Coordinates of C-alpha atoms in Angstrom, one line a residue:
Chain A
M24 CA 224.0 164.2 78.4
T25 CA 225.0 165.3 82.7
A26 CA 226.3 167.8 81.3
L27 CA 223.7 169.9 80.0
N28 CA 221.4 168.3 83.0
S29 CA 223.9 170.6 85.5
T30 CA 222.4 173.6 82.8
I31 CA 219.1 173.6 84.6
P32 CA 218.9 175.7 87.5
V33 CA 216.5 173.5 90.8
P34 CA 215.9 176.1 93.0
V35 CA 216.1 174.2 96.3
K36 CA 219.1 174.4 98.0
R37 CA 219.3 178.0 99.1
Q38 CA 215.3 178.2 100.0
E39 CA 216.6 175.5 102.9
S40 CA 219.4 177.2 104.0
R41 CA 216.8 180.4 104.2
A42 CA 214.5 178.3 105.5
W43 CA 216.7 177.2 108.7
K44 CA 217.3 181.4 109.4
K45 CA 214.3 181.8 109.8
M46 CA 212.8 178.4 111.8
K47 CA 216.3 179.3 114.0
R48 CA 213.8 183.0 115.1
N49 CA 211.1 181.4 115.4
K50 CA 210.7 180.3 118.9
S51 CA 208.0 178.3 119.3
A52 CA 208.8 176.4 116.8
L53 CA 211.9 175.5 118.3
V54 CA 210.1 174.5 121.3
G55 CA 208.3 172.1 119.5
L56 CA 211.8 170.6 117.7
V57 CA 213.5 170.4 121.2
V58 CA 210.1 168.8 123.1
V59 CA 210.4 166.4 120.0
L60 CA 214.4 164.9 120.4
F61 CA 213.6 164.8 123.7
F62 CA 211.1 161.7 123.4
T63 CA 213.0 160.9 120.5
I64 CA 216.5 160.3 122.4
L65 CA 214.6 159.3 125.3
A66 CA 213.1 156.2 123.2
A67 CA 216.4 155.5 122.1
A68 CA 218.0 155.6 125.0
A69 CA 215.8 153.2 127.1
P70 CA 218.3 149.9 127.0
I71 CA 221.0 151.4 128.5
L72 CA 218.9 153.4 130.9
P73 CA 219.2 152.5 134.6
I74 CA 215.5 151.7 134.2
P75 CA 214.0 148.4 135.2
D76 CA 213.1 145.9 133.2
P77 CA 209.1 147.1 132.0
V78 CA 208.0 144.2 131.3
A79 CA 209.3 142.5 135.5
T80 CA 206.2 143.2 138.0
S81 CA 206.7 142.9 141.6
W82 CA 203.6 142.2 143.8
G83 CA 204.7 143.8 147.2
A84 CA 204.7 147.4 145.1
I85 CA 201.3 146.9 143.5
R86 CA 200.4 150.5 142.9
K87 CA 202.7 152.0 144.8
A88 CA 202.0 156.5 144.9
P89 CA 204.7 157.9 142.7
S90 CA 208.0 158.0 145.1
A91 CA 211.5 158.5 145.6
A92 CA 211.8 153.9 144.1
H93 CA 209.2 154.3 141.3
W94 CA 209.6 158.1 140.5
L95 CA 206.3 157.9 138.3
G96 CA 204.4 154.8 140.9
T97 CA 204.0 151.5 140.1
D98 CA 200.6 150.0 138.0
D99 CA 198.6 147.3 138.9
L100 CA 201.1 144.8 138.4
G101 CA 203.8 146.4 140.4
R102 CA 205.4 147.5 137.3
D103 CA 207.6 150.7 137.0
I104 CA 205.7 153.1 135.2
L105 CA 208.9 155.7 134.9
S106 CA 210.5 152.3 132.4
R107 CA 207.3 151.9 131.1
M108 CA 207.0 155.9 129.8
I109 CA 210.0 155.1 128.3
W110 CA 209.9 152.2 126.6
G111 CA 206.2 153.6 125.9
A112 CA 208.2 156.4 123.5
Q113 CA 209.6 153.9 121.4
A114 CA 206.2 152.5 120.5
S115 CA 204.5 155.7 120.2
L116 CA 207.0 157.5 118.1
M117 CA 207.4 154.3 115.8
A118 CA 203.9 154.0 115.4
G119 CA 203.5 157.8 114.6
V120 CA 206.4 158.1 112.0
I121 CA 206.4 154.9 110.9
S122 CA 203.0 155.3 110.1
V123 CA 203.7 158.5 108.6
L124 CA 206.2 156.8 105.9
I125 CA 203.7 153.6 105.0
A126 CA 201.3 156.9 104.5
V127 CA 204.0 159.4 102.0
V128 CA 206.1 156.1 100.3
I129 CA 202.5 155.4 99.1
G130 CA 200.8 158.5 98.5
V131 CA 203.6 160.7 97.1
P132 CA 204.1 158.8 93.9
F133 CA 200.0 158.4 93.7
G134 CA 200.1 162.3 94.0
L135 CA 203.1 162.9 91.4
I136 CA 202.1 160.3 88.7
S137 CA 198.5 161.6 88.7
G138 CA 199.7 165.0 88.4
Y139 CA 201.8 164.7 86.2
F140 CA 199.5 162.5 83.3
G141 CA 196.3 164.2 84.0
G142 CA 193.7 162.4 81.8
W143 CA 192.3 159.8 83.2
V144 CA 195.0 158.8 84.9
D145 CA 194.5 161.2 87.4
M146 CA 190.6 161.1 86.8
V147 CA 190.6 157.0 88.5
I148 CA 193.8 158.7 91.0
S149 CA 191.1 161.5 92.2
R150 CA 187.7 159.6 92.3
V151 CA 189.8 157.0 94.5
T152 CA 191.1 159.7 96.7
E153 CA 188.1 161.4 97.2
A154 CA 186.3 158.5 98.1
L155 CA 189.0 156.9 100.8
L156 CA 188.9 160.5 102.3
A157 CA 185.4 160.2 102.5
M158 CA 185.8 157.6 105.2
P159 CA 186.8 159.4 108.5
F160 CA 189.9 158.7 109.5
L161 CA 190.5 156.8 112.8
I162 CA 187.1 154.8 111.4
M163 CA 189.1 154.1 108.9
A164 CA 191.9 152.9 111.0
I165 CA 189.7 151.0 113.4
A166 CA 188.1 149.3 110.6
L167 CA 190.6 148.0 109.5
A168 CA 193.2 147.6 112.1
A169 CA 190.1 145.3 113.0
F170 CA 190.2 142.9 109.8
L171 CA 194.0 143.0 110.0
G172 CA 193.6 142.1 113.7
P173 CA 195.1 143.6 117.1
S174 CA 198.9 143.9 117.0
L175 CA 201.0 147.5 117.0
T176 CA 202.5 146.0 113.2
N177 CA 198.8 146.3 112.0
A178 CA 197.4 149.2 113.6
M179 CA 200.7 151.5 112.7
I180 CA 198.9 148.8 108.7
A181 CA 195.6 150.5 109.0
I182 CA 196.9 154.7 110.8
G183 CA 199.0 154.6 107.2
L184 CA 196.7 153.8 105.3
S185 CA 193.6 155.9 106.5
A186 CA 196.8 159.0 106.3
M187 CA 197.1 157.8 102.4
P188 CA 194.9 159.9 100.7
I189 CA 195.3 163.2 102.1
F190 CA 199.8 162.6 100.3
V191 CA 198.1 161.7 97.2
R192 CA 195.4 165.1 96.9
L193 CA 198.3 167.1 98.9
T194 CA 201.0 166.0 96.5
R195 CA 198.4 166.0 93.1
G196 CA 197.9 170.1 94.3
Q197 CA 201.3 170.8 94.2
V198 CA 202.6 169.3 90.5
L199 CA 199.9 170.5 89.1
A200 CA 201.4 174.3 90.7
V201 CA 205.1 173.4 89.3
K202 CA 204.2 171.4 86.3
T203 CA 203.8 174.5 84.0
E204 CA 207.7 175.8 85.3
D205 CA 209.4 176.9 83.0
Y206 CA 212.4 174.2 83.9
V207 CA 209.7 171.4 83.8
E208 CA 209.7 172.6 80.6
G209 CA 213.3 173.0 80.4
A210 CA 214.2 168.9 81.3
R211 CA 211.7 167.6 78.6
S212 CA 212.8 170.2 76.0
I213 CA 216.5 168.0 76.5
G214 CA 214.1 164.4 76.3
L215 CA 214.5 163.8 79.6
N216 CA 212.4 160.3 80.4
H217 CA 208.8 161.1 82.8
V218 CA 210.3 158.8 85.9
D219 CA 213.5 160.8 85.5
I220 CA 211.5 164.6 85.5
M221 CA 209.6 163.8 88.6
T222 CA 211.8 162.5 90.6
R223 CA 214.4 164.9 89.7
Y224 CA 212.5 168.2 89.0
I225 CA 209.4 167.9 89.9
L226 CA 210.0 166.4 93.2
P227 CA 212.0 168.2 95.3
N228 CA 210.5 172.0 94.5
V229 CA 207.3 170.3 95.4
F230 CA 208.4 168.5 98.5
A231 CA 208.9 171.3 101.2
P232 CA 204.6 170.9 101.9
I233 CA 204.9 166.7 102.2
I234 CA 207.4 167.8 104.7
V235 CA 204.9 169.6 106.3
Q236 CA 202.5 167.5 106.4
A237 CA 204.1 164.6 107.4
T238 CA 204.9 166.4 110.9
L239 CA 202.0 167.3 111.3
T240 CA 199.6 164.0 110.9
V241 CA 202.8 162.4 112.7
A242 CA 201.5 164.2 115.9
T243 CA 197.6 162.9 114.3
A244 CA 199.2 159.2 113.7
I245 CA 200.6 159.3 117.4
I246 CA 197.2 160.6 118.9
A247 CA 195.8 157.3 116.7
E248 CA 197.9 155.0 118.2
A249 CA 197.1 155.3 121.2
S250 CA 193.5 155.3 120.4
L251 CA 193.8 152.4 118.9
S252 CA 196.0 151.0 121.7
F253 CA 193.5 152.4 123.8
L254 CA 190.8 150.7 122.9
G255 CA 193.1 147.0 122.9
L256 CA 193.5 147.0 119.0
G257 CA 197.3 148.4 118.6
Q258 CA 200.1 147.4 121.4
Q259 CA 199.5 143.4 123.5
A260 CA 199.7 143.2 127.0
P261 CA 202.5 143.1 128.2
A262 CA 205.0 145.3 125.8
P263 CA 203.5 149.5 126.9
S264 CA 202.4 152.1 124.6
W265 CA 200.9 155.1 126.2
G266 CA 197.6 154.0 124.8
S267 CA 197.6 150.7 126.4
M268 CA 198.7 151.8 129.5
L269 CA 195.9 154.7 129.8
N270 CA 193.2 151.1 128.5
T271 CA 194.8 149.6 131.5
A272 CA 194.9 153.1 134.2
K273 CA 191.6 153.5 133.4
N274 CA 190.4 150.9 135.5
F275 CA 191.8 152.3 138.1
L276 CA 190.8 156.0 138.4
S277 CA 190.1 156.3 141.4
Q278 CA 192.9 154.2 143.4
A279 CA 195.7 155.2 141.6
P280 CA 195.4 158.7 139.5
W281 CA 198.8 158.1 138.1
M282 CA 198.8 155.8 136.4
T283 CA 196.4 157.4 133.9
L284 CA 198.0 160.4 134.4
W285 CA 201.4 160.1 132.9
P286 CA 200.9 158.8 129.7
G287 CA 198.0 161.3 129.0
I288 CA 200.8 164.3 129.6
A289 CA 203.3 161.9 127.3
I290 CA 201.2 162.1 124.5
F291 CA 200.3 165.7 124.9
L292 CA 203.8 167.1 125.1
V293 CA 204.3 164.9 122.0
V294 CA 201.6 166.1 119.7
I295 CA 201.9 169.1 120.7
G296 CA 205.5 169.2 120.3
F297 CA 204.9 167.5 116.2
N298 CA 202.2 170.8 115.7
L299 CA 204.4 173.4 116.6
L300 CA 207.1 172.4 114.7
G301 CA 204.5 171.1 111.7
D302 CA 203.2 175.1 111.8
G303 CA 207.2 176.3 112.6
L304 CA 208.0 174.9 109.0
R305 CA 205.1 175.5 106.9
D306 CA 205.7 179.5 108.2
A307 CA 210.0 178.8 107.3
L308 CA 209.4 177.4 103.9
D309 CA 205.9 178.9 102.6
P310 CA 207.4 181.3 99.6
R311 CA 204.9 183.8 99.7
E312 CA 206.1 185.0 103.4
N313 CA 209.7 185.7 101.9
Chain B
M25 CA 169.1 175.2 92.2
P26 CA 167.6 171.5 90.8
V27 CA 169.9 170.6 88.3
Y28 CA 172.9 171.9 90.1
I29 CA 171.8 169.4 93.4
G30 CA 171.3 166.4 91.0
K31 CA 173.9 166.7 88.8
R32 CA 176.1 166.9 92.8
L33 CA 174.5 163.3 93.0
L34 CA 175.1 161.9 90.0
V35 CA 179.2 163.0 90.2
A36 CA 179.1 161.2 94.2
I37 CA 178.2 157.6 92.4
P38 CA 181.2 156.9 91.2
T39 CA 182.8 157.9 94.3
L40 CA 180.2 155.8 96.9
L41 CA 181.3 152.8 94.1
I42 CA 184.5 153.0 95.3
I43 CA 183.7 153.1 98.3
S44 CA 181.6 150.4 98.3
I45 CA 184.1 148.1 96.5
F46 CA 186.4 149.6 99.5
V47 CA 184.4 148.3 102.0
F48 CA 183.7 145.0 100.3
S49 CA 187.6 144.0 100.1
L50 CA 187.6 144.8 103.8
Q51 CA 185.8 141.4 104.9
K52 CA 188.7 139.1 102.2
L53 CA 191.3 140.4 105.0
L54 CA 190.3 138.5 107.4
P55 CA 192.9 136.0 108.4
G56 CA 191.2 131.9 108.1
D57 CA 187.9 130.9 106.4
P58 CA 184.9 132.0 108.5
I59 CA 183.3 129.3 106.6
L60 CA 185.9 126.5 109.2
A61 CA 184.5 128.3 112.2
M62 CA 181.3 128.0 111.4
A63 CA 180.9 124.5 110.2
G64 CA 182.2 122.9 114.0
E65 CA 185.2 121.2 115.2
E66 CA 184.0 118.1 112.7
R67 CA 184.1 119.7 109.6
D68 CA 182.3 118.2 108.0
P69 CA 183.1 118.3 103.9
A70 CA 178.8 118.2 102.8
T71 CA 178.6 120.9 105.6
I72 CA 181.3 123.0 104.0
E73 CA 180.4 122.9 100.9
F74 CA 176.8 123.4 102.1
L75 CA 177.3 126.8 104.1
R76 CA 179.7 127.6 101.0
E77 CA 176.5 127.4 98.8
K78 CA 174.3 128.6 101.3
Y79 CA 176.3 132.0 101.4
R80 CA 177.4 132.3 97.9
L81 CA 181.3 131.6 99.4
N82 CA 181.2 129.8 95.5
D83 CA 180.5 132.3 93.4
P84 CA 183.9 134.2 92.1
M85 CA 184.8 137.2 93.8
P86 CA 182.8 140.2 91.0
I87 CA 179.4 138.0 91.7
Q88 CA 180.6 138.2 95.5
Y89 CA 181.3 141.4 95.4
I90 CA 177.6 142.4 92.8
N91 CA 175.1 140.5 95.4
W92 CA 176.4 142.1 98.2
L93 CA 175.9 144.9 96.8
G94 CA 172.9 144.1 95.7
G95 CA 171.7 143.7 99.0
V96 CA 173.2 147.3 100.1
V97 CA 170.9 149.2 97.4
T98 CA 168.0 148.2 98.8
G99 CA 169.4 148.3 102.3
D100 CA 169.8 144.7 103.5
F101 CA 173.7 145.2 104.9
G102 CA 173.1 142.4 105.7
I103 CA 172.2 140.8 109.9
S104 CA 174.8 141.4 112.8
L105 CA 175.8 138.1 114.7
R106 CA 175.8 139.9 117.8
T107 CA 172.1 141.1 118.2
N108 CA 170.8 139.4 115.2
Q109 CA 168.6 142.4 114.3
P110 CA 169.6 144.1 110.6
V111 CA 172.5 145.7 110.5
L112 CA 170.8 148.9 108.8
E113 CA 168.2 148.5 112.3
L114 CA 171.0 148.7 115.1
I115 CA 172.9 151.7 112.7
G116 CA 169.2 153.8 113.2
Q117 CA 168.1 152.9 116.6
K118 CA 172.2 154.3 117.5
L119 CA 172.1 157.4 115.4
P120 CA 169.6 159.1 117.8
V121 CA 171.8 159.0 120.4
T122 CA 175.3 160.2 119.0
I123 CA 173.2 162.8 117.4
Q124 CA 172.6 164.6 120.6
L125 CA 176.0 163.9 120.9
A126 CA 177.0 166.0 118.3
V127 CA 174.7 168.6 118.1
M128 CA 175.8 168.8 121.7
A129 CA 179.1 168.8 120.5
M130 CA 179.2 171.5 118.0
F131 CA 177.3 174.1 120.2
F132 CA 180.2 173.5 122.9
A133 CA 182.7 174.0 119.2
M134 CA 181.2 176.5 118.0
I135 CA 180.2 178.7 121.8
I136 CA 183.5 178.0 122.7
G137 CA 185.4 178.1 119.3
I138 CA 183.7 181.8 117.0
P139 CA 184.0 184.0 119.5
I140 CA 187.5 183.5 120.8
G141 CA 188.5 183.4 116.7
I142 CA 186.5 186.1 116.3
L143 CA 188.5 187.5 119.0
A144 CA 192.1 187.0 118.2
A145 CA 191.2 188.5 114.2
V146 CA 190.5 192.1 115.9
K147 CA 193.2 191.7 118.0
K148 CA 196.0 189.8 115.8
N149 CA 199.7 189.6 117.1
T150 CA 199.0 191.1 120.6
W151 CA 198.8 188.8 122.9
I152 CA 195.4 187.8 123.0
D153 CA 196.2 186.1 120.0
Y154 CA 198.1 184.6 120.9
T155 CA 197.0 182.9 123.8
A156 CA 194.4 181.9 121.1
N157 CA 197.2 180.4 119.6
I158 CA 198.0 178.9 122.0
I159 CA 195.2 177.7 123.1
A160 CA 193.6 175.8 120.3
L161 CA 196.8 174.0 119.6
S162 CA 197.1 172.7 123.1
G163 CA 192.9 171.8 122.1
L164 CA 194.5 169.7 119.2
S165 CA 197.4 167.4 121.2
I166 CA 194.9 166.9 123.6
P167 CA 193.7 163.2 123.2
N168 CA 190.0 163.1 123.7
F169 CA 189.6 160.2 125.8
W170 CA 192.6 161.4 127.9
L171 CA 190.2 165.0 128.2
G172 CA 187.4 162.3 129.1
I173 CA 189.5 160.4 131.9
M174 CA 190.4 163.7 133.9
L175 CA 187.1 164.9 133.6
I176 CA 185.7 161.9 135.2
L177 CA 188.1 161.6 137.8
L178 CA 188.0 166.0 137.9
V179 CA 184.1 166.3 138.2
S180 CA 182.8 163.1 139.0
V181 CA 184.8 161.0 141.7
Q182 CA 186.2 164.7 143.3
L183 CA 183.6 167.2 142.7
G184 CA 180.7 164.6 142.0
W185 CA 178.7 167.4 140.4
L186 CA 178.4 165.6 136.7
P187 CA 176.9 161.8 136.6
A188 CA 179.9 159.6 135.0
S189 CA 178.5 157.2 132.9
G190 CA 175.2 156.5 131.3
Y191 CA 172.6 158.3 129.8
E192 CA 168.9 159.2 129.2
S193 CA 166.6 159.4 126.0
I194 CA 166.0 163.1 125.9
F195 CA 162.5 162.4 125.3
V196 CA 162.6 160.1 128.3
D197 CA 163.9 162.7 131.1
P198 CA 165.6 165.6 129.2
V199 CA 167.3 166.8 132.6
R200 CA 169.0 164.0 133.6
S201 CA 169.5 163.7 129.7
I202 CA 171.8 166.7 129.9
E203 CA 173.9 166.3 132.8
T204 CA 174.6 163.5 131.6
M205 CA 176.1 164.6 127.8
I206 CA 177.5 168.0 129.2
M207 CA 180.8 166.2 129.9
P208 CA 181.0 164.0 126.8
A209 CA 180.2 167.1 124.3
F210 CA 182.5 169.3 125.9
V211 CA 185.4 166.7 125.2
L212 CA 184.0 165.7 121.8
G213 CA 183.7 169.3 121.1
N214 CA 186.7 170.9 122.3
A215 CA 188.6 169.7 119.6
L216 CA 186.5 170.7 116.7
A217 CA 186.8 174.6 118.6
A218 CA 190.5 174.7 118.1
T219 CA 189.8 174.0 114.1
L220 CA 186.8 176.3 114.4
M221 CA 188.7 178.9 115.9
R222 CA 191.6 179.1 114.4
H223 CA 189.7 179.2 110.8
T224 CA 187.0 181.7 112.0
R225 CA 190.0 182.9 113.2
S226 CA 192.2 183.3 109.4
A227 CA 188.4 183.9 107.6
M228 CA 188.2 187.3 109.8
V229 CA 191.8 188.3 108.9
A230 CA 191.1 188.4 105.7
V231 CA 188.0 190.0 105.8
L232 CA 189.3 192.7 108.0
S233 CA 191.3 194.5 105.5
S234 CA 189.6 194.4 102.9
D235 CA 188.4 197.7 101.3
Y236 CA 184.8 198.2 102.2
I237 CA 185.7 197.7 105.8
R238 CA 188.1 200.7 105.9
T239 CA 184.5 202.6 104.3
A240 CA 182.6 200.4 107.0
R241 CA 184.8 201.7 109.7
A242 CA 185.4 205.8 108.1
K243 CA 182.2 206.2 107.5
G244 CA 182.1 205.8 111.5
L245 CA 181.0 202.3 112.6
S246 CA 180.9 201.4 115.6
P247 CA 183.5 198.8 115.8
W248 CA 180.8 196.4 117.0
E249 CA 178.8 197.0 113.9
V250 CA 181.6 196.5 112.0
V251 CA 182.8 193.8 113.5
M252 CA 179.4 191.9 113.6
S253 CA 177.5 193.1 110.8
H254 CA 179.6 193.5 108.3
S255 CA 182.4 191.2 108.6
F256 CA 181.4 187.9 110.4
R257 CA 178.8 187.2 107.9
N258 CA 181.2 187.5 105.5
A259 CA 183.7 185.3 107.3
L260 CA 180.8 182.5 107.9
L261 CA 181.0 181.3 104.8
P262 CA 183.9 179.0 105.1
V263 CA 183.2 177.7 108.8
I264 CA 180.3 176.7 107.6
T265 CA 181.9 174.8 105.1
L266 CA 183.8 173.8 107.9
L267 CA 181.2 172.5 109.7
A268 CA 180.2 170.0 107.8
L269 CA 183.6 169.0 106.6
L270 CA 183.9 168.3 110.7
F271 CA 180.3 165.8 111.0
G272 CA 183.5 162.7 109.6
E273 CA 186.0 163.9 112.6
L274 CA 182.3 164.3 115.3
L275 CA 181.9 160.2 114.6
A276 CA 185.3 159.5 115.0
G277 CA 185.8 161.3 117.7
A278 CA 182.3 159.8 119.1
V279 CA 183.7 156.2 118.8
L280 CA 185.8 156.5 121.4
T281 CA 184.3 159.3 123.7
E282 CA 180.8 157.4 123.7
Q283 CA 183.1 154.3 125.2
I284 CA 185.0 156.5 127.8
F285 CA 181.0 157.6 129.3
T286 CA 179.4 154.0 128.2
I287 CA 176.5 156.2 126.4
P288 CA 174.8 153.0 124.0
G289 CA 175.1 155.3 120.6
F290 CA 176.7 154.4 116.6
G291 CA 180.7 154.8 118.2
K292 CA 180.2 152.2 121.7
M293 CA 178.3 150.1 118.9
T294 CA 181.3 150.6 116.5
V295 CA 183.6 149.3 119.1
D296 CA 181.4 146.4 120.5
A297 CA 181.5 145.1 116.4
V298 CA 184.4 145.3 116.4
F299 CA 185.4 143.1 119.3
T300 CA 183.1 141.1 118.7
R301 CA 183.5 140.5 115.1
D302 CA 180.2 140.8 114.1
Y303 CA 182.1 142.4 110.8
A304 CA 178.9 143.7 108.2
V305 CA 178.1 145.7 111.1
V306 CA 181.3 147.2 110.6
Q307 CA 181.4 147.3 107.0
G308 CA 177.5 149.3 107.3
I309 CA 179.7 151.4 109.9
V310 CA 182.3 152.8 107.2
L311 CA 179.4 152.9 104.5
C312 CA 177.4 154.3 106.1
T313 CA 179.1 157.6 108.0
A314 CA 181.0 157.4 104.6
V315 CA 177.7 158.2 102.9
G316 CA 176.7 160.7 105.4
F317 CA 180.1 162.6 104.6
I318 CA 179.4 162.9 101.7
L319 CA 175.5 164.5 101.7
M320 CA 177.1 166.9 104.2
N321 CA 179.6 168.4 101.8
L322 CA 176.4 168.8 99.4
L323 CA 174.5 170.4 102.0
A324 CA 177.7 172.2 102.8
D325 CA 178.5 173.6 99.3
I326 CA 173.9 174.1 98.9
A327 CA 174.5 176.4 101.7
Y328 CA 177.4 178.2 100.5
V329 CA 175.3 179.1 97.2
L330 CA 172.4 179.7 99.4
L331 CA 174.4 182.5 101.4
N332 CA 176.2 183.6 98.8
P333 CA 174.0 185.5 96.8
R334 CA 177.5 186.2 94.3
L335 CA 177.6 182.3 93.8
R336 CA 173.6 182.0 92.9
A337 CA 173.2 183.9 89.8
T338 CA 175.4 181.4 88.2
I339 CA 173.7 178.8 88.9

């Protein structure tokens, strides 16, 4: 069986290297990649960086403007904002990536099944997807987070579930496009079972647009997490996330504007980074432009 | 045409039923038993049993769902725990405020997004196009609520030009009403402007490379005439569909925008309902936005057919 499988070419590897070459020529995509990597490394290095405890309060240093001692200033409880920004990066990036993983892990299999089998299975999955897509993403995430209870984990689940239908629809459409290809016919003719055909022949060939969508959805998810935390439905005090920092900061807008400035800039940079990267990946992985 | 609309409405029914099942199951996600909370400290078994009977919680789940759906279909979405008003009445009160905000936001989105989109398409692959792309990308990447806070800081606190919050009905004091809405509408319109710009650009690029545009140029029409009367009208079609799809985004964006600028609309009501655990209201909101979204899509499809003579004959 294995010998037979290897005779059926699956054109994936070559496309990847060509895509990478195109990526390297795309300056804005590289900028996006650098921004994303910068924040990822910063977030990962938070425990070993020589920064103060992000939750340690200091009554002697309340709402101090940026200075040599506190590069980005301090907040209403005298906590170091730089440290909270770095630890907050962890919460925000994790929330963005994990919620998109939830959406992909649930959405892609449903999309695969729906597109591959067709018939009534497809009908049911498509109707449910349409219904879920009719509910605005953020309103659904807020409602889910409200009913699940406020916490960072629940916010991730809420965002992931709200983003899931996008991946069902995308995957289904892609599967419909490739399922009539010769190599799928070939795989079927040598008697492979449905699961093997779906995971080894169809999935690798529909993965490029899913990667692009996932990258762009991380951007949306980071804003959604910030929004939920801003409303008090995400990260809970005293642990920092960029959204929850903004929630406190809005109360000290005129007294301590720097408290509002930094988290917003950070969200903007990370989100634009993921958007640039996603757009670049789309151009690089688009076979029509080769 | 009526047949087409009727068909589309029929297709929407299963979608609405699925949404209603989802909204109904939301309340079952709630941790804890609401009846225990209502029964108070003593938790007298007789009271608990009475409350369970009263709210029909002893019925099997599907029966509970059908009871609830029966209410929803006849316009009974339950009672708000906070204000003791029927949920539908509450939504009806708040909606006009958000509609004003949404219309003004849409206005901002169109006057920013469409001209820049056209310009970027006409000047494709020049620095104008690239700059427009960067502006659009920035608009999509700025968290709306942060933009709102920064505008309050700059325009209201520092410059004192516009009020930072508050709301006045447009029928009572139009000037004051517009004044309080300018900043929120700009904030809300900003992200839509970016999406609108990108779609206008790609639609225009497609139209500008078509044969009849080459003909229009060849017969000596001015560039302005070519762009406005020949290209834009055709590029408008996908843009109109997009406006309907953005309806959901508008409502979702209104949640945070109204929260920042303390505007007593649909979005602020959503947040208030979430925090006072007014779950009947949250359910009503999700249901109403979904219905609104489906109706907007239907309207967009109808507009699409009406504006496109090629499709009119097929229906």
